């Protein structure tokens, strides 16, 4: 069953250059990070360095566009970086990228190599369809603080991804909640690649195709569907 994703008219109006691509996968095999998945992260960092040609991640035109989008809905982009910029910053630092699990390693590698926000959701934990909306401020966002589960609420007007149970990711792609994240038990997942102009749509498609190839390689026999990029503009 294909999960429905919708982008609200309010988001379309605020950020008309938004495009998203979905990779849906079933029959996945996840587990702890391996030498192979770790090597992909190291290679992604090298690809990123070549792409930036000595610039800082936030100076890349795609990241400039994301910072403008964050500012448009009232967030401070230097304090709450989009997921691609935050990962890129870590990739270029001495400590490098974190190793989480195989599936997360794969989509993080694509995010860093292409400098594009990529998220992963456990399809079995999503309730209803997913929607990108401007928050009212009343929605629940379940997270963990100090080792204990707690419920926060987004700021009014903040752009969030949500399902029928509440917010799944705050500030567009800044912080995913633990409820739907990919774990070593995950067998079905949705991967969301998000871009803004000036990133060419064919580049988004290429990143999605590369992710699908990696999923097939690490989970032989998985059923993978790549949906064509959809523009919200």
CSV table of C-alpha atoms in Angstrom, one decimal:
chain,number,residue,atom,x,y,z
A,1,UNK,CA,0.0,0.0,0.0
A,2,UNK,CA,1.4,3.3,-1.0
A,3,UNK,CA,1.5,6.0,1.7
A,4,UNK,CA,0.0,9.3,0.8
A,5,UNK,CA,2.0,12.5,1.2
A,6,UNK,CA,0.4,15.9,0.8
A,7,UNK,CA,1.8,19.4,0.9
A,8,UNK,CA,-0.5,22.1,2.2
A,9,UNK,CA,-1.4,25.2,0.2
A,10,UNK,CA,0.1,27.4,2.9
A,11,UNK,CA,3.5,25.7,2.5
A,12,UNK,CA,3.2,25.9,-1.3
A,13,UNK,CA,2.6,29.6,-1.1
A,14,UNK,CA,5.4,30.3,1.4
A,15,UNK,CA,8.0,28.2,-0.4
A,16,UNK,CA,7.1,27.8,-4.0
A,17,UNK,CA,10.4,26.2,-5.1
A,18,UNK,CA,9.9,23.0,-3.1
A,19,UNK,CA,10.3,19.6,-4.7
A,20,UNK,CA,10.1,16.2,-3.0
A,21,UNK,CA,10.9,12.7,-4.1
A,22,UNK,CA,9.8,9.5,-2.3
A,23,UNK,CA,11.5,6.1,-2.2
A,24,UNK,CA,9.2,3.5,-0.7
A,25,UNK,CA,10.8,0.1,0.3
A,26,UNK,CA,9.5,-3.2,1.7
A,27,UNK,CA,11.3,-6.3,2.7
A,28,UNK,CA,14.3,-4.4,4.1
A,29,UNK,CA,17.0,-5.9,6.3
A,30,UNK,CA,18.5,-3.5,8.8
A,31,UNK,CA,21.1,-4.0,11.5
A,32,UNK,CA,24.1,-2.3,13.1
A,33,UNK,CA,26.4,-0.2,10.9
A,34,UNK,CA,28.9,-2.3,8.9
A,35,UNK,CA,32.3,-1.6,7.4
A,36,UNK,CA,30.6,-1.3,4.1
A,37,UNK,CA,28.0,1.2,5.2
A,38,UNK,CA,30.6,3.1,7.2
A,39,UNK,CA,32.8,3.3,4.0
A,40,UNK,CA,29.8,4.9,2.2
A,41,UNK,CA,29.7,7.7,4.8
A,42,UNK,CA,33.4,8.3,4.4
A,43,UNK,CA,33.1,8.4,0.6
A,44,UNK,CA,30.1,10.8,0.9
A,45,UNK,CA,32.2,13.2,2.9
A,46,UNK,CA,34.9,13.1,0.2
A,47,UNK,CA,32.2,13.8,-2.5
A,48,UNK,CA,30.9,16.7,-0.4
A,49,UNK,CA,34.3,18.3,-0.1
A,50,UNK,CA,34.7,18.1,-3.9
A,51,UNK,CA,31.3,19.6,-4.4
A,52,UNK,CA,31.9,22.5,-2.0
A,53,UNK,CA,35.3,23.4,-3.4
A,54,UNK,CA,36.5,25.0,-0.2
A,55,UNK,CA,33.2,26.7,0.7
A,56,UNK,CA,31.3,26.1,4.0
A,57,UNK,CA,28.1,24.1,3.6
A,58,UNK,CA,25.9,27.1,4.3
A,59,UNK,CA,27.4,28.9,1.4
A,60,UNK,CA,26.2,26.4,-1.1
A,61,UNK,CA,23.3,27.8,-3.2
A,62,UNK,CA,21.0,25.0,-2.2
A,63,UNK,CA,21.7,25.6,1.5
A,64,UNK,CA,21.2,29.3,1.0
A,65,UNK,CA,17.7,28.5,-0.3
A,66,UNK,CA,17.0,26.3,2.7
A,67,UNK,CA,18.1,29.1,5.1
A,68,UNK,CA,15.8,31.5,3.4
A,69,UNK,CA,12.9,29.0,3.7
A,70,UNK,CA,13.6,28.6,7.4
A,71,UNK,CA,13.7,32.3,7.9
A,72,UNK,CA,10.3,32.6,6.1
A,73,UNK,CA,8.5,30.5,8.6
A,74,UNK,CA,10.2,32.2,11.6
A,75,UNK,CA,13.1,29.9,12.4
A,76,UNK,CA,16.7,31.0,12.9
A,77,UNK,CA,18.6,28.9,10.3
A,78,UNK,CA,22.0,29.4,12.0
A,79,UNK,CA,20.6,27.9,15.2
A,80,UNK,CA,18.3,25.2,13.8
A,81,UNK,CA,20.0,24.0,10.6
A,82,UNK,CA,18.2,21.9,8.0
A,83,UNK,CA,19.2,18.3,8.2
A,84,UNK,CA,21.5,18.4,5.1
A,85,UNK,CA,23.5,21.4,6.4
A,86,UNK,CA,23.8,19.9,9.9
A,87,UNK,CA,25.0,16.6,8.5
A,88,UNK,CA,27.4,18.3,6.1
A,89,UNK,CA,28.9,20.3,8.9
A,90,UNK,CA,29.5,17.1,10.8
A,91,UNK,CA,30.9,15.3,7.8
A,92,UNK,CA,33.6,17.9,7.4
A,93,UNK,CA,34.5,18.0,11.1
A,94,UNK,CA,37.3,15.8,12.6
A,95,UNK,CA,34.8,13.4,14.2
A,96,UNK,CA,33.0,12.7,10.9
A,97,UNK,CA,29.5,11.4,10.5
A,98,UNK,CA,27.8,9.3,13.1
A,99,UNK,CA,27.2,5.6,12.5
A,100,UNK,CA,23.6,4.8,13.4
A,101,UNK,CA,22.4,1.6,11.6
A,102,UNK,CA,22.7,0.4,8.0
A,103,UNK,CA,19.5,2.1,6.7
A,104,UNK,CA,20.3,5.4,8.4
A,105,UNK,CA,23.8,5.2,7.1
A,106,UNK,CA,22.6,4.8,3.6
A,107,UNK,CA,20.3,7.8,3.5
A,108,UNK,CA,22.8,9.9,5.4
A,109,UNK,CA,25.4,9.1,2.8
A,110,UNK,CA,23.0,10.2,0.0
A,111,UNK,CA,22.2,13.4,1.9
A,112,UNK,CA,25.8,14.4,2.4
A,113,UNK,CA,27.0,13.4,-1.1
A,114,UNK,CA,24.2,15.4,-2.8
A,115,UNK,CA,23.8,18.0,-0.1
A,116,UNK,CA,20.0,17.4,0.0
A,117,UNK,CA,17.8,16.8,3.1
A,118,UNK,CA,16.8,13.1,3.3
A,119,UNK,CA,14.6,11.6,5.9
A,120,UNK,CA,13.6,8.0,6.7
A,121,UNK,CA,10.4,6.9,8.3
A,122,UNK,CA,9.3,3.4,9.4
A,123,UNK,CA,6.1,2.8,7.4
A,124,UNK,CA,4.8,0.4,10.0
A,125,UNK,CA,4.8,3.2,12.6
A,126,UNK,CA,3.2,5.9,10.5
A,127,UNK,CA,-0.5,6.5,11.3
A,128,UNK,CA,-2.5,7.5,8.3
A,129,UNK,CA,-0.9,9.7,5.6
A,130,UNK,CA,1.9,12.2,6.0
A,131,UNK,CA,1.3,15.9,5.6
A,132,UNK,CA,3.6,18.9,5.3
A,133,UNK,CA,1.8,21.8,7.0
A,134,UNK,CA,2.2,25.0,8.9
A,135,UNK,CA,1.6,24.1,12.6
A,136,UNK,CA,-1.1,25.7,14.7
A,137,UNK,CA,1.1,25.2,17.8
A,138,UNK,CA,-1.3,22.7,19.4
A,139,UNK,CA,0.1,19.6,17.7
A,140,UNK,CA,2.0,17.0,19.8
A,141,UNK,CA,5.6,16.2,19.1
A,142,UNK,CA,6.9,13.3,21.2
A,143,UNK,CA,10.6,13.4,21.8
A,144,UNK,CA,13.2,12.4,24.4
A,145,UNK,CA,14.8,14.8,26.8
A,146,UNK,CA,17.1,13.8,29.6
A,147,UNK,CA,16.5,10.2,28.8
A,148,UNK,CA,12.8,10.4,29.3
A,149,UNK,CA,9.9,10.7,26.8
A,150,UNK,CA,8.3,14.1,26.7
A,151,UNK,CA,5.8,15.9,24.6
A,152,UNK,CA,6.6,19.3,23.0
A,153,UNK,CA,4.6,21.5,20.7
A,154,UNK,CA,5.8,23.3,17.6
A,155,UNK,CA,5.7,27.0,17.2
A,156,UNK,CA,2.6,28.4,15.5
A,157,UNK,CA,3.4,28.8,11.8
A,158,UNK,CA,6.4,26.4,11.9
A,159,UNK,CA,6.5,24.0,9.0
A,160,UNK,CA,6.2,20.4,10.2
A,161,UNK,CA,5.7,16.9,8.8
A,162,UNK,CA,2.9,15.1,10.7
A,163,UNK,CA,0.7,12.1,10.5
A,164,UNK,CA,-2.6,11.3,12.3
A,165,UNK,CA,-0.8,10.8,15.7
A,166,UNK,CA,1.1,14.1,15.7
A,167,UNK,CA,4.3,15.7,14.4
A,168,UNK,CA,6.9,13.4,13.0
A,169,UNK,CA,9.5,16.0,12.2
A,170,UNK,CA,9.9,19.6,13.5
A,171,UNK,CA,11.0,22.6,11.5
A,172,UNK,CA,10.5,20.8,8.2
A,173,UNK,CA,13.5,18.5,8.5
A,174,UNK,CA,15.4,19.7,11.5
A,175,UNK,CA,14.5,17.1,14.1
A,176,UNK,CA,12.7,13.8,13.7
A,177,UNK,CA,10.8,12.3,16.5
A,178,UNK,CA,11.8,8.9,17.8
A,179,UNK,CA,8.3,7.4,17.2
A,180,UNK,CA,8.8,6.8,13.5
A,181,UNK,CA,12.6,6.6,13.1
A,182,UNK,CA,14.3,3.7,11.5
A,183,UNK,CA,15.5,1.0,13.9
A,184,UNK,CA,17.1,-2.4,13.5
A,185,UNK,CA,13.6,-3.8,13.5
A,186,UNK,CA,12.5,-1.8,10.5
A,187,UNK,CA,11.4,-3.8,7.5
A,188,UNK,CA,9.4,-1.2,5.5
A,189,UNK,CA,10.4,2.4,5.1
A,190,UNK,CA,9.7,5.6,3.3
A,191,UNK,CA,12.7,7.8,2.4
A,192,UNK,CA,11.9,11.5,1.6
A,193,UNK,CA,14.3,13.6,-0.4
A,194,UNK,CA,13.5,17.3,-0.3
A,195,UNK,CA,14.9,20.1,-2.4
A,196,UNK,CA,14.5,23.7,-3.2
A,197,UNK,CA,15.3,25.8,-6.3
A,198,UNK,CA,18.1,26.2,-7.5
A,199,UNK,CA,18.7,22.4,-7.2
A,200,UNK,CA,17.8,20.9,-10.6
A,201,UNK,CA,15.0,18.4,-10.5
A,202,UNK,CA,17.2,15.8,-12.4
A,203,UNK,CA,19.7,16.0,-9.6
A,204,UNK,CA,17.0,15.1,-7.1
A,205,UNK,CA,16.0,12.2,-9.3
A,206,UNK,CA,19.6,11.0,-9.5
A,207,UNK,CA,20.0,11.1,-5.7
A,208,UNK,CA,16.8,9.1,-5.4
A,209,UNK,CA,18.0,6.5,-7.9
A,210,UNK,CA,21.3,6.2,-6.1
A,211,UNK,CA,19.5,5.6,-2.8
A,212,UNK,CA,17.3,2.9,-4.4
A,213,UNK,CA,20.4,1.1,-5.8
A,214,UNK,CA,22.0,1.1,-2.3
A,215,UNK,CA,18.8,-0.3,-0.7
A,216,UNK,CA,18.7,-3.1,-3.3
A,217,UNK,CA,22.4,-3.8,-2.7
A,218,UNK,CA,22.1,-4.0,1.1
A,219,UNK,CA,18.6,-5.6,1.1
A,220,UNK,CA,18.6,-8.1,-1.8
A,221,UNK,CA,15.0,-8.9,-2.9
A,222,UNK,CA,13.5,-5.8,-1.3
A,223,UNK,CA,10.5,-4.3,-3.1
A,224,UNK,CA,11.5,-0.7,-4.0
A,225,UNK,CA,9.4,2.0,-5.6
A,226,UNK,CA,10.8,5.4,-6.6
A,227,UNK,CA,8.1,8.0,-7.2
A,228,UNK,CA,8.8,10.8,-9.7
A,229,UNK,CA,9.8,14.1,-8.1
A,230,UNK,CA,6.8,16.3,-7.2
A,231,UNK,CA,6.9,20.0,-7.2
A,232,UNK,CA,5.0,22.1,-4.7
A,233,UNK,CA,5.4,25.2,-6.8
